[in-house]
Tab-separated table of C-alpha atoms in Angstrom:
chain	number	residue	atom	x	y	z
A	262	MET	CA	-24.953	-15.382	148.292
A	263	ILE	CA	-23.786	-13.217	151.212
A	264	GLU	CA	-21.954	-15.371	153.773
A	265	THR	CA	-21.108	-14.033	157.212
A	266	PHE	CA	-18.358	-15.789	159.108
A	267	VAL	CA	-18.662	-16.388	162.846
A	268	VAL	CA	-15.530	-17.353	164.757
A	269	PRO	CA	-16.141	-20.605	166.697
A	270	GLY	CA	-15.967	-20.112	170.448
A	271	ARG	CA	-13.443	-22.929	170.831
A	272	THR	CA	-11.129	-21.285	168.299
A	273	LYS	CA	-11.304	-17.991	170.228
A	274	LYS	CA	-10.275	-19.780	173.411
A	275	ILE	CA	-7.399	-21.573	171.687
A	276	ALA	CA	-6.079	-18.348	170.159
A	277	ALA	CA	-6.352	-16.479	173.462
A	278	GLY	CA	-4.641	-19.408	175.188
A	279	LEU	CA	-1.770	-19.239	172.707
A	280	VAL	CA	-1.261	-15.545	173.438
A	281	ILE	CA	-1.350	-16.035	177.215
A	282	PHE	CA	0.929	-19.079	177.104
A	283	GLY	CA	3.331	-17.230	174.796
A	284	LEU	CA	3.590	-14.279	177.174
A	285	LEU	CA	4.172	-16.552	180.181
A	286	ALA	CA	6.791	-18.594	178.299
A	287	LEU	CA	8.654	-15.450	177.248
A	288	ILE	CA	8.621	-14.113	180.810
A	289	ALA	CA	9.943	-17.443	182.099
A	290	GLY	CA	12.533	-17.517	179.326
A	291	TYR	CA	13.684	-14.022	180.262
A	292	PHE	CA	14.823	-15.316	183.628
A	293	LEU	CA	15.886	-18.821	182.642
A	294	TYR	CA	17.815	-18.111	179.429
A	295	PRO	CA	20.063	-15.093	179.918
A	296	GLY	CA	23.035	-14.872	177.570
A	297	HIS	CA	26.391	-13.161	177.819
A	298	GLY	CA	27.258	-10.003	175.958
A	299	HIS	CA	30.371	-9.709	173.825
A	300	GLY	CA	32.120	-6.459	173.037
A	301	HIS	CA	33.505	-5.667	169.588
A	302	GLY	CA	36.840	-6.927	170.789
A	303	GLY	CA	35.345	-10.299	171.729
A	304	HIS	CA	35.562	-9.735	175.504
A	305	GLU	CA	32.895	-11.038	177.826
A	306	GLY	CA	30.325	-8.383	178.689
A	307	PRO	CA	27.229	-8.031	180.888
A	308	VAL	CA	24.381	-10.550	180.908
A	309	THR	CA	21.941	-9.830	178.066
A	310	HIS	CA	18.566	-11.137	176.936
A	311	THR	CA	19.299	-11.013	173.228
A	312	ARG	CA	17.728	-14.428	172.678
A	313	ILE	CA	14.344	-13.044	173.776
A	314	TRP	CA	14.632	-9.979	171.533
A	315	ALA	CA	15.825	-12.104	168.597
A	316	ASN	CA	12.839	-14.439	168.889
A	317	LEU	CA	10.439	-11.513	169.049
A	318	LEU	CA	12.069	-10.031	165.949
A	319	ILE	CA	11.897	-13.314	164.008
A	320	CYS	CA	8.230	-13.961	164.757
A	321	ALA	CA	7.145	-10.339	164.319
A	322	TYR	CA	8.927	-10.069	160.964
A	323	TYR	CA	7.798	-13.501	159.765
A	324	SER	CA	4.130	-12.928	160.617
A	325	THR	CA	4.224	-9.434	159.086
A	326	GLY	CA	5.783	-10.879	155.940
A	327	ILE	CA	2.899	-13.351	155.678
A	328	GLY	CA	0.455	-10.431	155.854
A	329	LEU	CA	2.466	-8.598	153.197
A	330	ALA	CA	2.433	-11.657	150.935
A	331	ALA	CA	-1.364	-11.829	151.208
A	332	THR	CA	-1.750	-8.179	150.214
A	333	PHE	CA	0.748	-8.717	147.391
A	334	PHE	CA	-1.407	-11.631	146.207
A	335	ILE	CA	-4.510	-9.412	146.106
A	336	ALA	CA	-2.711	-6.519	144.403
A	337	THR	CA	-1.098	-8.578	141.646
A	338	HIS	CA	-4.364	-10.302	140.745
A	339	GLN	CA	-6.167	-6.962	140.813
A	340	ILE	CA	-3.858	-5.259	138.320
A	341	GLY	CA	-3.468	-8.444	136.266
A	342	TYR	CA	-7.255	-8.867	135.831
A	343	GLY	CA	-7.136	-12.203	137.627
A	344	GLY	CA	-10.549	-13.710	138.190
A	345	TRP	CA	-10.035	-17.208	139.606
A	346	HIS	CA	-9.138	-15.911	143.085
A	347	VAL	CA	-12.300	-13.871	143.764
A	348	LEU	CA	-14.052	-16.590	145.777
A	349	ILE	CA	-11.068	-16.857	148.138
A	350	ARG	CA	-9.879	-13.236	148.195
A	351	ARG	CA	-11.506	-12.403	151.526
A	352	ILE	CA	-8.975	-14.735	153.181
A	353	PRO	CA	-5.859	-12.787	152.045
A	354	GLU	CA	-7.753	-9.517	152.581
A	355	ALA	CA	-8.260	-10.492	156.225
A	356	MET	CA	-4.581	-11.464	156.482
A	357	GLY	CA	-3.710	-7.943	155.337
A	358	ALA	CA	-5.493	-6.618	158.434
A	359	TYR	CA	-2.609	-8.032	160.480
A	360	LEU	CA	-0.094	-5.598	158.953
A	361	LEU	CA	-0.963	-2.863	161.453
A	362	TYR	CA	-0.336	-5.182	164.404
A	363	GLY	CA	2.773	-6.675	162.822
A	364	GLY	CA	4.203	-3.225	162.159
A	365	LEU	CA	3.491	-2.125	165.724
A	366	ALA	CA	5.120	-5.317	167.021
A	367	LEU	CA	8.278	-4.578	165.011
A	368	LEU	CA	8.304	-1.032	166.372
A	369	ALA	CA	7.909	-2.450	169.886
A	370	VAL	CA	10.875	-4.816	169.391
A	371	PHE	CA	13.007	-1.898	168.195
A	372	ALA	CA	11.943	0.216	171.195
A	373	ILE	CA	12.644	-2.609	173.673
A	374	VAL	CA	16.114	-3.229	172.235
A	375	LEU	CA	16.872	0.493	172.259
A	376	LEU	CA	15.701	1.033	175.842
A	377	SER	CA	17.392	-2.115	177.151
A	378	GLY	CA	20.798	-0.950	175.949
A	379	ASP	CA	21.421	-4.465	174.599
A	380	HIS	CA	23.415	-4.078	171.380
A	381	GLN	CA	23.854	-7.758	170.585
A	382	LEU	CA	20.852	-7.875	168.247
A	383	TYR	CA	21.755	-4.683	166.386
A	384	HIS	CA	25.467	-4.033	166.847
A	385	TRP	CA	25.237	-0.756	164.986
A	386	MET	CA	23.245	0.756	167.880
A	387	ASP	CA	26.401	0.777	170.034
A	388	HIS	CA	27.627	4.401	170.043
A	389	SER	CA	31.148	3.322	171.016
A	390	ALA	CA	31.557	1.727	167.576
A	391	TYR	CA	31.684	5.213	166.030
A	392	GLU	CA	34.036	6.862	168.520
A	393	PRO	CA	37.842	6.578	168.677
A	394	GLY	CA	38.774	3.763	171.015
A	395	PRO	CA	39.000	-0.034	171.298
A	396	ASN	CA	35.436	-0.552	170.029
A	397	TYR	CA	35.753	1.683	166.979
A	398	ASP	CA	34.418	-0.056	163.866
A	399	LYS	CA	35.416	1.411	160.514
A	400	ILE	CA	32.764	-0.512	158.586
A	401	LEU	CA	29.918	0.620	160.853
A	402	ASP	CA	31.222	4.168	160.814
A	403	GLY	CA	30.985	4.105	157.034
A	404	LYS	CA	27.352	2.978	157.206
A	405	LYS	CA	26.129	5.382	159.881
A	406	GLY	CA	24.389	7.578	157.308
A	407	PHE	CA	21.882	4.751	156.818
A	408	LEU	CA	22.211	2.753	160.036
A	409	ASN	CA	21.413	5.298	162.698
A	410	ILE	CA	18.614	5.255	165.254
A	411	PRO	CA	16.525	8.274	164.091
A	412	PHE	CA	16.533	7.262	160.420
A	413	PHE	CA	15.921	3.609	161.300
A	414	ALA	CA	12.920	4.537	163.475
A	415	PHE	CA	11.585	6.795	160.713
A	416	ARG	CA	11.754	3.936	158.199
A	417	LEU	CA	9.961	1.581	160.599
A	418	ILE	CA	7.115	4.055	161.030
A	419	CYS	CA	6.898	4.537	157.241
A	420	TYR	CA	6.692	0.781	156.684
A	421	THR	CA	3.864	0.412	159.172
A	422	VAL	CA	1.878	3.347	157.790
A	423	LEU	CA	2.355	2.448	154.124
A	424	TRP	CA	1.740	-1.289	154.457
A	425	ALA	CA	-1.167	-1.139	156.875
A	426	GLY	CA	-2.672	1.924	155.168
A	427	THR	CA	-2.768	0.494	151.651
A	428	ALA	CA	-3.991	-2.905	152.895
A	429	TYR	CA	-6.769	-1.183	154.856
A	430	MET	CA	-7.852	0.873	151.846
A	431	LEU	CA	-7.888	-2.203	149.598
A	432	ARG	CA	-10.142	-4.000	152.090
A	433	SER	CA	-12.380	-0.951	152.510
A	434	ILE	CA	-12.918	-0.556	148.762
A	435	SER	CA	-13.617	-4.284	148.439
A	436	ARG	CA	-16.268	-4.105	151.189
A	437	LYS	CA	-17.795	-1.010	149.625
A	438	GLU	CA	-18.056	-2.915	146.345
A	439	ASP	CA	-20.356	-5.388	148.139
A	440	GLU	CA	-22.725	-2.532	148.944
A	441	VAL	CA	-22.736	-0.371	145.815
A	442	GLY	CA	-21.365	-2.662	143.108
A	443	ILE	CA	-20.291	0.063	140.697
A	444	GLN	CA	-17.525	-0.330	138.142
A	445	SER	CA	-15.639	2.733	139.393
A	446	THR	CA	-15.092	0.979	142.727
A	447	TYR	CA	-13.246	-1.841	141.004
A	448	LYS	CA	-11.144	0.666	139.047
A	449	ARG	CA	-10.192	2.499	142.249
A	450	SER	CA	-9.011	-0.733	143.804
A	451	LYS	CA	-6.940	-1.469	140.683
A	452	TYR	CA	-5.152	1.887	140.910
A	453	LEU	CA	-4.563	1.393	144.630
A	454	ALA	CA	-3.220	-2.103	143.969
A	455	ALA	CA	-0.743	-0.653	141.462
A	456	LEU	CA	0.354	1.872	144.095
A	457	PHE	CA	0.882	-0.906	146.625
A	458	ILE	CA	3.041	-2.856	144.156
A	459	VAL	CA	5.298	0.184	143.715
A	460	ILE	CA	5.546	0.694	147.482
A	461	PHE	CA	6.157	-2.987	148.061
A	462	ALA	CA	8.828	-3.204	145.362
A	463	VAL	CA	10.940	-0.713	147.314
A	464	THR	CA	10.080	-1.487	150.938
A	465	ASN	CA	10.315	-5.248	150.495
A	466	SER	CA	14.075	-4.904	150.035
A	467	THR	CA	14.778	-2.014	152.394
A	468	SER	CA	12.814	-3.613	155.245
A	469	SER	CA	14.784	-6.845	154.872
A	470	TRP	CA	18.010	-4.832	155.114
A	471	ASP	CA	16.734	-3.020	158.203
A	472	PHE	CA	15.152	-5.813	160.210
A	473	ILE	CA	17.282	-8.811	159.240
A	474	MET	CA	20.472	-8.004	157.336
A	475	SER	CA	21.488	-5.253	159.770
A	476	THR	CA	21.771	-7.868	162.538
A	477	ASP	CA	25.100	-8.569	160.802
A	478	PRO	CA	26.101	-5.140	159.439
A	479	HIS	CA	29.542	-6.357	158.302
A	480	TRP	CA	27.928	-8.666	155.747
A	481	TYR	CA	25.751	-7.830	152.770
A	482	SER	CA	23.943	-9.553	149.942
A	483	THR	CA	22.536	-7.912	146.832
A	484	LEU	CA	19.721	-10.464	146.534
A	485	PHE	CA	18.756	-10.592	150.194
A	486	GLY	CA	15.489	-8.707	149.649
A	487	TRP	CA	14.365	-11.195	147.007
A	488	TYR	CA	15.376	-14.081	149.248
A	489	ASN	CA	13.218	-12.731	152.095
A	490	PHE	CA	10.361	-12.100	149.682
A	491	ALA	CA	10.431	-15.665	148.364
A	492	SER	CA	10.495	-17.112	151.884
A	493	TYR	CA	7.604	-15.231	153.456
A	494	THR	CA	5.536	-15.245	150.247
A	495	CYS	CA	5.668	-19.033	150.089
A	496	ALA	CA	4.645	-19.039	153.761
A	497	GLY	CA	1.856	-16.593	152.909
A	498	PHE	CA	0.328	-18.957	150.335
A	499	CYS	CA	0.603	-21.794	152.855
A	500	THR	CA	-1.299	-19.686	155.386
A	501	VAL	CA	-4.036	-18.950	152.829
A	502	VAL	CA	-4.412	-22.701	152.247
A	503	LEU	CA	-4.660	-23.472	155.981
A	504	LEU	CA	-7.156	-20.679	156.667
A	505	LEU	CA	-9.230	-21.615	153.642
A	506	ALA	CA	-9.288	-25.279	154.689
A	507	PHE	CA	-10.320	-24.221	158.216
A	508	VAL	CA	-13.141	-21.950	157.017
A	509	LYS	CA	-14.445	-24.588	154.593
A	510	GLY	CA	-14.287	-27.122	157.399
A	511	GLN	CA	-16.678	-24.893	159.359
A	512	GLY	CA	-19.229	-25.167	156.542
A	513	TYR	CA	-18.528	-21.886	154.725
A	514	MET	CA	-17.315	-21.074	151.187
A	515	LYS	CA	-18.849	-24.189	149.626
A	516	ARG	CA	-18.278	-22.896	146.089
A	517	VAL	CA	-14.517	-23.042	146.656
A	518	ASN	CA	-13.329	-26.343	145.233
A	519	GLU	CA	-10.255	-28.337	144.288
A	520	GLU	CA	-9.606	-26.039	141.314
A	521	HIS	CA	-8.861	-23.111	143.640
A	522	PHE	CA	-6.709	-25.257	145.922
A	523	HIS	CA	-4.865	-26.504	142.842
A	524	ASN	CA	-3.905	-22.946	141.905
A	525	LEU	CA	-2.728	-22.215	145.436
A	526	GLY	CA	-0.728	-25.438	145.357
A	527	MET	CA	0.971	-24.326	142.142
A	528	PHE	CA	1.941	-21.034	143.782
A	529	ILE	CA	3.411	-22.896	146.770
A	530	PHE	CA	5.315	-25.250	144.473
A	531	GLY	CA	6.570	-22.397	142.283
A	532	PHE	CA	7.725	-20.197	145.143
A	533	SER	CA	9.449	-23.169	146.780
A	534	VAL	CA	11.527	-23.602	143.625
A	535	PHE	CA	12.108	-19.833	143.417
A	536	TRP	CA	13.266	-19.762	147.055
A	537	THR	CA	15.701	-22.605	146.360
A	538	TYR	CA	17.111	-20.788	143.336
A	539	LEU	CA	17.844	-17.752	145.525
A	540	TRP	CA	19.178	-19.904	148.388
A	541	PHE	CA	21.639	-21.578	146.038
A	542	SER	CA	22.493	-18.338	144.208
A	543	GLN	CA	23.450	-16.649	147.463
A	544	PHE	CA	25.844	-19.520	148.199
A	545	MET	CA	27.215	-19.532	144.643
A	546	LEU	CA	27.887	-15.765	144.747
A	547	ILE	CA	31.005	-16.522	146.754
A	548	TRP	CA	32.431	-18.350	143.761
A	549	TYR	CA	31.094	-16.844	140.548
A	550	ALA	CA	31.037	-13.191	141.669
A	551	ASN	CA	34.410	-13.426	143.435
A	552	ILE	CA	33.271	-11.758	146.668
A	553	PRO	CA	34.864	-13.899	149.388
A	554	GLU	CA	33.712	-11.529	152.137
A	555	GLU	CA	30.308	-13.211	151.854
A	556	THR	CA	31.761	-16.390	153.321
A	557	ILE	CA	31.288	-15.014	156.847
A	558	TYR	CA	27.534	-15.684	156.544
A	559	PHE	CA	28.064	-19.385	155.872
A	560	ASP	CA	31.066	-19.731	158.168
A	561	ARG	CA	28.925	-18.740	161.167
A	562	ARG	CA	26.341	-21.339	160.234
A	563	PHE	CA	28.860	-24.154	159.839
A	564	GLU	CA	30.999	-23.595	162.925
A	565	ASN	CA	28.097	-24.510	165.260
A	566	GLY	CA	26.574	-28.011	165.140
A	567	TRP	CA	23.009	-26.791	165.835
A	568	PHE	CA	23.155	-24.238	163.057
A	569	LYS	CA	24.791	-26.688	160.657
A	570	PHE	CA	21.956	-29.150	161.240
A	571	LEU	CA	19.335	-26.446	160.632
A	572	PHE	CA	21.206	-25.209	157.559
A	573	PHE	CA	20.583	-28.489	155.744
A	574	ALA	CA	17.177	-29.089	157.361
A	575	ASN	CA	16.162	-25.723	155.920
A	576	LEU	CA	16.956	-26.882	152.388
A	577	ILE	CA	15.341	-30.304	152.803
A	578	ILE	CA	12.073	-28.995	154.265
A	579	ASN	CA	11.658	-25.977	152.020
A	580	PHE	CA	12.720	-27.548	148.727
A	581	PHE	CA	12.846	-31.340	148.603
A	582	VAL	CA	9.633	-31.875	150.607
A	583	PRO	CA	7.372	-29.618	148.453
A	584	PHE	CA	9.214	-30.481	145.237
A	585	LEU	CA	8.625	-34.206	145.645
A	586	GLY	CA	5.306	-33.925	147.482
A	587	LEU	CA	3.513	-31.348	145.315
A	588	MET	CA	4.808	-32.191	141.862
A	589	ARG	CA	1.829	-34.358	140.912
A	590	ARG	CA	-1.437	-32.682	139.920
A	591	LYS	CA	-3.460	-34.869	142.272
A	592	SER	CA	-1.407	-33.867	145.309
A	593	LYS	CA	-2.312	-30.199	144.820
A	594	ARG	CA	-6.025	-30.943	144.493
A	595	ASN	CA	-6.341	-32.929	147.712
A	596	VAL	CA	-7.165	-30.391	150.436
A	597	GLN	CA	-5.909	-32.495	153.335
A	598	ASN	CA	-2.674	-33.318	151.553
A	599	LEU	CA	-2.069	-29.706	150.511
A	600	ALA	CA	-2.825	-28.428	154.029
A	601	THR	CA	-0.322	-30.906	155.482
A	602	PHE	CA	2.447	-29.676	153.199
A	603	ALA	CA	1.435	-26.072	153.921
A	604	ALA	CA	1.853	-26.660	157.672
A	605	ILE	CA	5.269	-28.301	157.133
A	606	LEU	CA	6.438	-25.373	155.004
A	607	LEU	CA	5.304	-22.846	157.602
A	608	VAL	CA	7.683	-24.545	160.024
A	609	GLY	CA	10.366	-24.721	157.340
A	610	HIS	CA	10.300	-21.019	156.573
A	611	TYR	CA	10.306	-20.186	160.270
A	612	ILE	CA	13.596	-22.124	160.373
A	613	ASP	CA	14.773	-20.011	157.437
A	614	PHE	CA	14.254	-16.741	159.326
A	615	TYR	CA	15.630	-18.297	162.513
A	616	MET	CA	18.814	-19.049	160.583
A	617	MET	CA	18.991	-15.485	159.262
A	618	VAL	CA	18.968	-13.934	162.749
A	619	MET	CA	20.192	-16.305	165.469
A	620	PRO	CA	23.795	-16.975	164.307
A	621	ASN	CA	24.409	-13.221	163.982
A	622	SER	CA	23.025	-12.113	167.327
A	623	VAL	CA	22.794	-15.036	169.760
A	624	GLY	CA	25.474	-17.394	168.483
A	625	ASN	CA	26.283	-20.329	170.743
A	626	ASP	CA	23.564	-19.300	173.222
A	627	ALA	CA	20.917	-20.184	170.622
A	628	GLY	CA	18.705	-23.242	170.848
A	629	PHE	CA	15.040	-24.160	170.909
A	630	GLY	CA	13.252	-23.759	174.231
A	631	LEU	CA	10.853	-21.484	176.080
A	632	PRO	CA	11.873	-18.236	174.281
A	633	GLU	CA	11.265	-19.787	170.857
A	634	ILE	CA	8.057	-21.599	171.829
A	635	GLY	CA	6.776	-18.512	173.621
A	636	ALA	CA	7.379	-16.152	170.687
A	637	ILE	CA	5.815	-18.563	168.194
A	638	SER	CA	2.789	-19.088	170.433
A	639	LEU	CA	2.320	-15.361	171.081
A	640	PHE	CA	2.408	-14.309	167.437
A	641	ALA	CA	0.445	-17.330	166.181
A	642	GLY	CA	-2.347	-16.526	168.641
A	643	LEU	CA	-2.293	-12.821	167.768
A	644	PHE	CA	-2.358	-13.583	164.036
A	645	ILE	CA	-5.319	-15.958	164.409
A	646	ILE	CA	-7.307	-13.469	166.517
A	647	VAL	CA	-6.728	-10.544	164.146
A	648	VAL	CA	-7.329	-12.444	160.889
A	649	LEU	CA	-10.426	-14.365	161.993
A	650	ASN	CA	-11.915	-11.203	163.491
A	651	ALA	CA	-11.281	-9.390	160.176
A	652	LEU	CA	-13.067	-12.208	158.334
A	653	THR	CA	-16.244	-11.451	160.291
A	654	LYS	CA	-16.334	-7.847	159.046
A	655	ALA	CA	-17.477	-8.613	155.498
A	656	SER	CA	-19.216	-11.271	153.458
A	657	LEU	CA	-16.955	-14.207	152.640
A	658	VAL	CA	-18.176	-13.881	149.061
A	659	PRO	CA	-17.428	-10.581	147.206
A	660	VAL	CA	-20.953	-10.491	145.789
A	661	ASN	CA	-20.492	-7.582	143.359
A	662	ASN	CA	-16.998	-8.305	142.101
A	663	PRO	CA	-17.100	-8.293	138.259
A	664	TYR	CA	-15.016	-11.502	138.129
A	665	LEU	CA	-17.113	-13.508	140.582
A	666	LYS	CA	-18.685	-15.682	137.870
A	667	GLU	CA	-15.266	-16.441	136.411
A	668	SER	CA	-14.111	-17.638	139.827
A	669	ILE	CA	-17.181	-19.837	140.299
A	670	ILE	CA	-16.752	-21.638	136.972
A	671	HIS	CA	-12.946	-21.680	137.167
A	672	HIS	CA	-11.205	-24.896	136.166
A	673	THR	CA	-7.624	-25.785	135.311
A	674	ILE	CA	-6.533	-27.522	132.126
A	675	LYS	CA	-5.784	-31.213	132.567
């Protein structure tokens, strides 16, 4: 029953090509798309490259979130005694291998922004905002205990170590289970999964504050962590579907059938509805919680025609498309159909994170060109290389998992 995956040579070339093209596009974009800095007083400042840094942040955070969602998927099924997923679990396990690279990429973005002296992405990095003078910012000064460079860097390192470390240990125990097949191995993975859930429960929110919400430190939302979680988790399930469809298309994992895709489709459908609930709740907070200061978030996205278009496109793609397209049972059991919707939603949730960052940092200089295409290409290629390489490190079938038989005979109630 042991199945060893071999990455097709053509796929390796495509992934490497994406990375190379992405790097070249970003370099070209660096010279072709410079923006203009703005001081706290609104005066024109030096030429900046915030659009490049913002795109790197969006794609690094988005791809890391997808890896986190995959590890979350494994951990929740592990502690919940879920059995149906065992045949497909090596896919999300391999996605968890990306967390190290995603964390390092986020650290690299932070280092680049810090060394460049460009404070448009993270306004709170500007030291003049804390000193008496024309740029003094009372709100930022009140938040400097949390938003300061040493503490921010420390949190970034902790995220990378904790996320990548627990994901690595979960994969290691799972591979060891293939070799020894003892019950204690499964119990160890269950305890580790519970630990990851605790870590994730805290860092899911704090990382969203750090990476995304602090691009607009004058605004806050109490449900922003959940909103981020819903967005990249839905994208994570979509990625599992696409990878699973690709691997099956190569002739592997023949025991995986429409029942497993149906379950994944239900997760995508459910998280799409959950995301919409949070999207609408964040808007409604202005009214029912009587906190009008939140209006600045939506005001920025309505005063620019490009952002206003994306604002509504975001809702249509991420809610109406999956809600209408995946409601029927049959639509979730058709692999080609489900993969098509998964690809559309991956684009949709990229737009979601684009809309979280670009209006705050780039403003009217935002658009869609070489910087965006380059960043997407770079991180898509890197993600494919890392995940497919991780898939080759263990059997595609967890041969000694105690719930393997349950996964093989799994079927959903009609």
